[in-house]
mmCIF file of C-alpha atoms in Angstrom:
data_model
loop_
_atom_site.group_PDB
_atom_site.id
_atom_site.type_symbol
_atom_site.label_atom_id
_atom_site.label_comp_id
_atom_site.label_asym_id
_atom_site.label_seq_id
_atom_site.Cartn_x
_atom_site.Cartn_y
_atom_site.Cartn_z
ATOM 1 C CA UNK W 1341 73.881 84.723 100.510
ATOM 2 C CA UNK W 1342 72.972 88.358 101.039
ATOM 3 C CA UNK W 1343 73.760 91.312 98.895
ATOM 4 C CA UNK W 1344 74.929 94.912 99.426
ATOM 5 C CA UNK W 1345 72.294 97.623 97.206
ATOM 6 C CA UNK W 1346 73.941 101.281 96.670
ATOM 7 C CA UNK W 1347 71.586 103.735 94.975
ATOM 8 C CA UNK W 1348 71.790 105.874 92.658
ATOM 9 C CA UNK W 1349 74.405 104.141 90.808
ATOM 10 C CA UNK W 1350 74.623 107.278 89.301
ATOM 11 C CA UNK W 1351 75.160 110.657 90.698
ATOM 12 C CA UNK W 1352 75.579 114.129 88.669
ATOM 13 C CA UNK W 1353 75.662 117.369 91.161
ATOM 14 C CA UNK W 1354 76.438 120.960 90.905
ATOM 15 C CA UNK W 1355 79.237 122.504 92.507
ATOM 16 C CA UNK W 1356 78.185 123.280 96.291
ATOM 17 C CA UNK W 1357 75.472 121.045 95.990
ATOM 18 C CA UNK W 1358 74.310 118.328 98.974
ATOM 19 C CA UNK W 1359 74.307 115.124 97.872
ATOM 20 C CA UNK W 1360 73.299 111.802 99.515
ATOM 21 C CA UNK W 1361 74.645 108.403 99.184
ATOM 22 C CA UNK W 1362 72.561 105.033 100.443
ATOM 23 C CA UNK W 1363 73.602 101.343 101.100
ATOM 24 C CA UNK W 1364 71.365 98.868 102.264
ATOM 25 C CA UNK W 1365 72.708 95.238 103.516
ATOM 26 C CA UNK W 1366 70.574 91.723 104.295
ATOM 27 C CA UNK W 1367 73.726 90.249 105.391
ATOM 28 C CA UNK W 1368 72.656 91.243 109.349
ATOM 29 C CA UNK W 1369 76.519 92.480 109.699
ATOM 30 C CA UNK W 1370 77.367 94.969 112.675
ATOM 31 C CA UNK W 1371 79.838 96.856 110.712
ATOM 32 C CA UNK W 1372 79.066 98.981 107.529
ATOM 33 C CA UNK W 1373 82.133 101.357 105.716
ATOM 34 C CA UNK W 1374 82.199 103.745 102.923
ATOM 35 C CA UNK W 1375 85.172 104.038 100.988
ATOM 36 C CA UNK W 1376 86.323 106.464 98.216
ATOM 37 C CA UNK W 1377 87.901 105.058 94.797
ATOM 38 C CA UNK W 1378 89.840 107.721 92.646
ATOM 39 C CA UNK W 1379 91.331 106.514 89.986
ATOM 40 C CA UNK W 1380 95.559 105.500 90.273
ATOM 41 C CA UNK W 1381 94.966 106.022 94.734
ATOM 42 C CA UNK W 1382 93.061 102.911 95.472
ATOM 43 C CA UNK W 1383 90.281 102.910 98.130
ATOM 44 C CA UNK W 1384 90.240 105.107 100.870
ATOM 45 C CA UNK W 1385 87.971 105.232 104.004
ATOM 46 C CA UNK W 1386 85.661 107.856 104.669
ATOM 47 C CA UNK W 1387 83.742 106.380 107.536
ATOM 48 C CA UNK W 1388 82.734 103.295 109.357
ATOM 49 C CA UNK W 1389 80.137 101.776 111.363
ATOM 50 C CA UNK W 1390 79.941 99.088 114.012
ATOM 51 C CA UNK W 1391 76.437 99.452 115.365
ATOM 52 C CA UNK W 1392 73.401 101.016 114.996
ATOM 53 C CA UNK W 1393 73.835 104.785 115.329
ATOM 54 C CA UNK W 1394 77.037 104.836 116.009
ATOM 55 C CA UNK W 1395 79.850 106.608 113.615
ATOM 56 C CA UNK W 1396 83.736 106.426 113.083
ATOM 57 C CA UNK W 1397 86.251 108.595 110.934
ATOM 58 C CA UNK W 1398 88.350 107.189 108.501
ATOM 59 C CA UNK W 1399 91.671 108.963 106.912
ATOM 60 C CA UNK W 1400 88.622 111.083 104.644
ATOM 61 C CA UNK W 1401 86.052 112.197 106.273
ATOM 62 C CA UNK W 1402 86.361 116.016 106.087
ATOM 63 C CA UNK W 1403 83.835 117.228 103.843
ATOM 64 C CA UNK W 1404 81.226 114.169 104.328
ATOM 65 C CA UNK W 1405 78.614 113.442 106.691
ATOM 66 C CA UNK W 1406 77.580 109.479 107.185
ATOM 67 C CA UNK W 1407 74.234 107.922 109.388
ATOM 68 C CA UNK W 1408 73.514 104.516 110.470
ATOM 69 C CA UNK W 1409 69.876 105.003 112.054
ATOM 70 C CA UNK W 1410 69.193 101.498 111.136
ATOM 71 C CA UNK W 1411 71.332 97.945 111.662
ATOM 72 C CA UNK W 1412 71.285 97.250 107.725
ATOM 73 C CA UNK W 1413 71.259 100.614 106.174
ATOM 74 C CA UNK W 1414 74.150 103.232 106.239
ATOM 75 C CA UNK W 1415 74.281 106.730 104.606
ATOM 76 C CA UNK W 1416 76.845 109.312 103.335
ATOM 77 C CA UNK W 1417 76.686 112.700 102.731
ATOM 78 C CA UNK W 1418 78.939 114.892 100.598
ATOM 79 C CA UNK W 1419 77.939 118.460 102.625
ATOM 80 C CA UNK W 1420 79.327 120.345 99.835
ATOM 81 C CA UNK W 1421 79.975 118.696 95.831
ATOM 82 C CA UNK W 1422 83.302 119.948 94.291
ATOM 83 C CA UNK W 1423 83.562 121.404 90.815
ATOM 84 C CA UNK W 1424 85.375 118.895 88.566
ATOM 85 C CA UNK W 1425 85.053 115.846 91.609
ATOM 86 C CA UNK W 1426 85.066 112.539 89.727
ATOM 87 C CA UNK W 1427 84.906 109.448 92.294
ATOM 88 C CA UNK W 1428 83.336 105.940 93.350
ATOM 89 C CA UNK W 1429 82.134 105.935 96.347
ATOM 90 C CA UNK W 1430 81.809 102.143 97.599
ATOM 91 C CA UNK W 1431 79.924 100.518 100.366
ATOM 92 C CA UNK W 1432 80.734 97.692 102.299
ATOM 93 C CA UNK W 1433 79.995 95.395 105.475
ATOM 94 C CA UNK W 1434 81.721 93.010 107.768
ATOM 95 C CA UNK W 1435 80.814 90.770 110.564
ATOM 96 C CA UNK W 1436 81.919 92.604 113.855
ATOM 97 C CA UNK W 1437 85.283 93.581 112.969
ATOM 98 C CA UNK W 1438 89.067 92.503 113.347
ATOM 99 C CA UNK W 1439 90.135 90.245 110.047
ATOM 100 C CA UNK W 1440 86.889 89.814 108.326
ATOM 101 C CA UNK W 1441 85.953 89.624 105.150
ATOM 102 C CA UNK W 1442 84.407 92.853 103.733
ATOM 103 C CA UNK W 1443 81.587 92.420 101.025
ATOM 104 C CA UNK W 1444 81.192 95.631 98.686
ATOM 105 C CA UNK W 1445 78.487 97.046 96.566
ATOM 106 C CA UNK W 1446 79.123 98.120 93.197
ATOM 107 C CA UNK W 1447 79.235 101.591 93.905
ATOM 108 C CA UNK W 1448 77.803 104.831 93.254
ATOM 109 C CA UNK W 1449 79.639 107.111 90.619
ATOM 110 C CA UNK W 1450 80.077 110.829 91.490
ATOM 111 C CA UNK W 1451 80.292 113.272 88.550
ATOM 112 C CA UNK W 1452 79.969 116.822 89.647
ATOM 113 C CA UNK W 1453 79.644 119.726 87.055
ATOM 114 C CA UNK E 427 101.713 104.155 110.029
ATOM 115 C CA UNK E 428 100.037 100.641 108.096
ATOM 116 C CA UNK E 429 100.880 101.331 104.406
ATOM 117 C CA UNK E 430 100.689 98.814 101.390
ATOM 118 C CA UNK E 431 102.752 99.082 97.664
ATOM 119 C CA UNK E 432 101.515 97.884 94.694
ATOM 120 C CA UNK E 433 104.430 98.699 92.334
ATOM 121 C CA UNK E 434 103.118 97.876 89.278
ATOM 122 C CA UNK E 435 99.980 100.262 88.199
ATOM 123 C CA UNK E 436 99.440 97.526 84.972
ATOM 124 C CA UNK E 437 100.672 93.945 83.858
ATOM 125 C CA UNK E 438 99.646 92.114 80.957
ATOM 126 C CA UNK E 439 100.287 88.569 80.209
ATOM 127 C CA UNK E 440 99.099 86.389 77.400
ATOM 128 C CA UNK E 441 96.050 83.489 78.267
ATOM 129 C CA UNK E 442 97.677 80.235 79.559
ATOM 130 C CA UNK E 443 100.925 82.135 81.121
ATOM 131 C CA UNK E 444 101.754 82.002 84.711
ATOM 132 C CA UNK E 445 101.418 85.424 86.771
ATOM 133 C CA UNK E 446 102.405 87.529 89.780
ATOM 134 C CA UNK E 447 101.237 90.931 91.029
ATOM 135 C CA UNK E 448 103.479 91.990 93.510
ATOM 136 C CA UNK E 449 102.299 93.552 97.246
ATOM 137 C CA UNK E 450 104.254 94.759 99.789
ATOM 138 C CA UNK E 451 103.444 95.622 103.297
ATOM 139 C CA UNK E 452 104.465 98.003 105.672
ATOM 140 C CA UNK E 453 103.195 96.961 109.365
ATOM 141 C CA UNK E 454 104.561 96.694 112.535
ATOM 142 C CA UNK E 455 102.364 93.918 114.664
ATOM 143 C CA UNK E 456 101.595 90.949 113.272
ATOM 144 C CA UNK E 457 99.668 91.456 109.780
ATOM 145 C CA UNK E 458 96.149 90.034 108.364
ATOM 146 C CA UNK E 459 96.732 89.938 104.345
ATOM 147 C CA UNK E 460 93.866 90.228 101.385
ATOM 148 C CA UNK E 461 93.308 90.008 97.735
ATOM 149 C CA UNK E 462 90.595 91.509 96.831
ATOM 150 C CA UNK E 463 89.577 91.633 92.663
ATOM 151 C CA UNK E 464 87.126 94.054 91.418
ATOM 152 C CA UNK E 465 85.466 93.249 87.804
ATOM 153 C CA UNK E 466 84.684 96.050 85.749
ATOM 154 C CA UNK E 467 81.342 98.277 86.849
ATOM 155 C CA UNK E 468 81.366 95.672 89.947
ATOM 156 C CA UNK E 469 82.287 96.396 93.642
ATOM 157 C CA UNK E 470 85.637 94.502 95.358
ATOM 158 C CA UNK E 471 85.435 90.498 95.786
ATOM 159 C CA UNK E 472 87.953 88.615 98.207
ATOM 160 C CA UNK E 473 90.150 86.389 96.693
ATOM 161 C CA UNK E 474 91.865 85.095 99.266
ATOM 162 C CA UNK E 475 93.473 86.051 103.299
ATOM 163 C CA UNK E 476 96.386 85.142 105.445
ATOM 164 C CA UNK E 477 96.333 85.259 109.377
ATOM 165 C CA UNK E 478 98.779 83.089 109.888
ATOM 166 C CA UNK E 479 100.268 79.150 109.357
ATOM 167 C CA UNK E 480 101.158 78.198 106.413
ATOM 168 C CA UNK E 481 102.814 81.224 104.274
ATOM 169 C CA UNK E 482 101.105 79.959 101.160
ATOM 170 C CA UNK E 483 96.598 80.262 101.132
ATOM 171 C CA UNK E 484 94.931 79.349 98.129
ATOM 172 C CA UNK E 485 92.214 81.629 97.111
ATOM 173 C CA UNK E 486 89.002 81.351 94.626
ATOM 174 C CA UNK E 487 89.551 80.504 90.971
ATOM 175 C CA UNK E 488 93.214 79.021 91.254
ATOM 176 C CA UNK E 489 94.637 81.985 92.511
ATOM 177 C CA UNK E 490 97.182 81.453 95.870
ATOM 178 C CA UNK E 491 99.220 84.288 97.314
ATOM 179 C CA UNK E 492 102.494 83.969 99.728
ATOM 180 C CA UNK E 493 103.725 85.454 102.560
ATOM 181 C CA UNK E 494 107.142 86.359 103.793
ATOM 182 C CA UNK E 495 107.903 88.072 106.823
ATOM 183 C CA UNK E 496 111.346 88.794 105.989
ATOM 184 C CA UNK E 497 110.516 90.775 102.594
ATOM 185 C CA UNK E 498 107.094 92.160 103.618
ATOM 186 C CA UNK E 499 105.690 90.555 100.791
ATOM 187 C CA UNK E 500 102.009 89.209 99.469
ATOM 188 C CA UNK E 501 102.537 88.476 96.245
ATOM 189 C CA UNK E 502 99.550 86.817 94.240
ATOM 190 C CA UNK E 503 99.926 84.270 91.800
ATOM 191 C CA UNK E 504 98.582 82.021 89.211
ATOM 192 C CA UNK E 505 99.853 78.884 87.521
ATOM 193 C CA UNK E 506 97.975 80.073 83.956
ATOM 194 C CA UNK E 507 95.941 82.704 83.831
ATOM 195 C CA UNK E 508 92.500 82.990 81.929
ATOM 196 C CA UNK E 509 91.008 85.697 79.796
ATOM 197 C CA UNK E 510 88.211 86.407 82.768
ATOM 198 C CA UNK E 511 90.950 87.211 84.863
ATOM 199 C CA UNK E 512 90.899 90.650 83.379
ATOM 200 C CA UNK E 513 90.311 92.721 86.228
ATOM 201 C CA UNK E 514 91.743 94.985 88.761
ATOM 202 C CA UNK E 515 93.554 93.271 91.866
ATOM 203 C CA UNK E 516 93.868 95.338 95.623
ATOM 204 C CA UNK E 517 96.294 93.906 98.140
ATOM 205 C CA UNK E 518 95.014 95.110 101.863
ATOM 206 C CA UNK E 519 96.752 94.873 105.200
ATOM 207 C CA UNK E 520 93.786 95.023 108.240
ATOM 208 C CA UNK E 521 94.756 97.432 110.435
ATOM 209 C CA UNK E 522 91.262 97.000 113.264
ATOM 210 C CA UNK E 523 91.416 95.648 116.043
ATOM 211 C CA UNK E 524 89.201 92.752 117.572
ATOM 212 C CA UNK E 525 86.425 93.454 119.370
ATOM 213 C CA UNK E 526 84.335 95.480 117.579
ATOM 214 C CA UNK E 527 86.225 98.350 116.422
ATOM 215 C CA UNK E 528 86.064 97.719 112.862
ATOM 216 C CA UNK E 529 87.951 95.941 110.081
ATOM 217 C CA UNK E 530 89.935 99.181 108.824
ATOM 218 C CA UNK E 531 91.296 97.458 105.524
ATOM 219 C CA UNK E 532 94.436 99.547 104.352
ATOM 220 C CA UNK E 533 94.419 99.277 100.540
ATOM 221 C CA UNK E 534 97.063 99.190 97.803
ATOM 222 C CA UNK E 535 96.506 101.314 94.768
ATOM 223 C CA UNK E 536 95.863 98.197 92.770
ATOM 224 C CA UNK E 537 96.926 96.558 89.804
ATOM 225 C CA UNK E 538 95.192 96.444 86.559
ATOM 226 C CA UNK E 539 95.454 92.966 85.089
ATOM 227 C CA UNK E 540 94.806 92.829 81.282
ATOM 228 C CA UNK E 541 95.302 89.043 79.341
ATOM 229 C CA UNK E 542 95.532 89.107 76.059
ATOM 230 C CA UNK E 543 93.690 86.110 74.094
#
């Protein structure tokens, strides 16, 4: 079995601040996502991955920045913190694409003062 | 536009009672169907998927979930449920494409199960 690592589990900003998010898989899946969990609105995509170095939007991705320089590892930037923002942000990664099952990480919890 | 409805934001039930958490769909090509259950301070596990066949899959842990076509449903649903069950549960409708393009999993707001002992 392989395993999905998100650090920090924890993450307290200041407003306008630049903050980075990491997820590292050993599954050897092509695909890698990020999703956003708010409380009461369910996850939503930010952005998505199906190969090394190369980047897709999802429904959220103004105001975030993502990277996949290497197969297993996938990054996401939040260019510019809110005051007040209160999320999850969630990684996960699939085989190729299509149907499969995605396996998540257990997320990295925004809190920005 | 791919949507999914989870109608009911909570449901309790007591341990040993039968349960259903309702999903519907909104999809116009022919739809792939998760549960996925996320344990508190944990990420999102599958419980189960539907491509097609049979309208009824069985999942992990004694869960099963049905489709119909006609109502645009998923519901989930357990013969008795346990205390461990406690949890929050996200239907998702796939809305990728094969070949490579990525598994763009539309998710329900989710359903907070509680089971009182």
């Amino acid at each position: 079995g392989g395993i999905i690592t998100q650090t920090p589990k924890f993450l307290i900003g200041q407003e306008g601040q630049k903050l980075t998010l990491k997820c590292q898989q050993n599954f050897n899946h092509d695909t890698m996502y990020w999703y956003r969990q708010d409380s009461g609105k369910g996850l939503r995509l930010i952005y998505y991955s199906i190969t090394e170095n190369d980047l897709q939007k999802g429904d959220l991705s103004e105001g975030y920045d993502a990277s996949r320089e290497k197969k297993s590892s996938f990054s996401l930037t939040v260019t510019s913190a809110q005051k007040n923002e209160m999320a999850v942000f969630l990684c996960a990664s699939s085989i190729l694409g299509g149907a499969e099952t995605l396996y998540f990480g257990s997320g990295t919890r925004l809190t920005v003062l | 536009a791919q949507s999914v409805t989870q109608p009911d934001a909570r449901v309790t039930v007591s341990e040993g009672a039968s349960l259903q958490l309702r999903c519907k769909y909104s999809y116009s090509a022919t739809p792939y169907l998760f549960w996925y259950v996320q344990y508190p301070r944990q990420g999102l596990q599958m419980l189960l998927k539907y491509y097609s066949g049979d309208p009824v899959v069985q999942g992990v842990n004694g869960f099963e979930a049905e489709f119909s076509k006609s109502d645009s449903s998923f519901h989930l649903r357990k013969a008795s449920v346990h205390w461990s069950d406690s949890a929050v549960y996200f239907c998702a409708v796939s809305a990728g494409n094969y070949g490579g393009s990525g598994n763009k999993l539309i998710f329900g707001t989710g359903t907070l199960l509680s089971v009182k002992p």
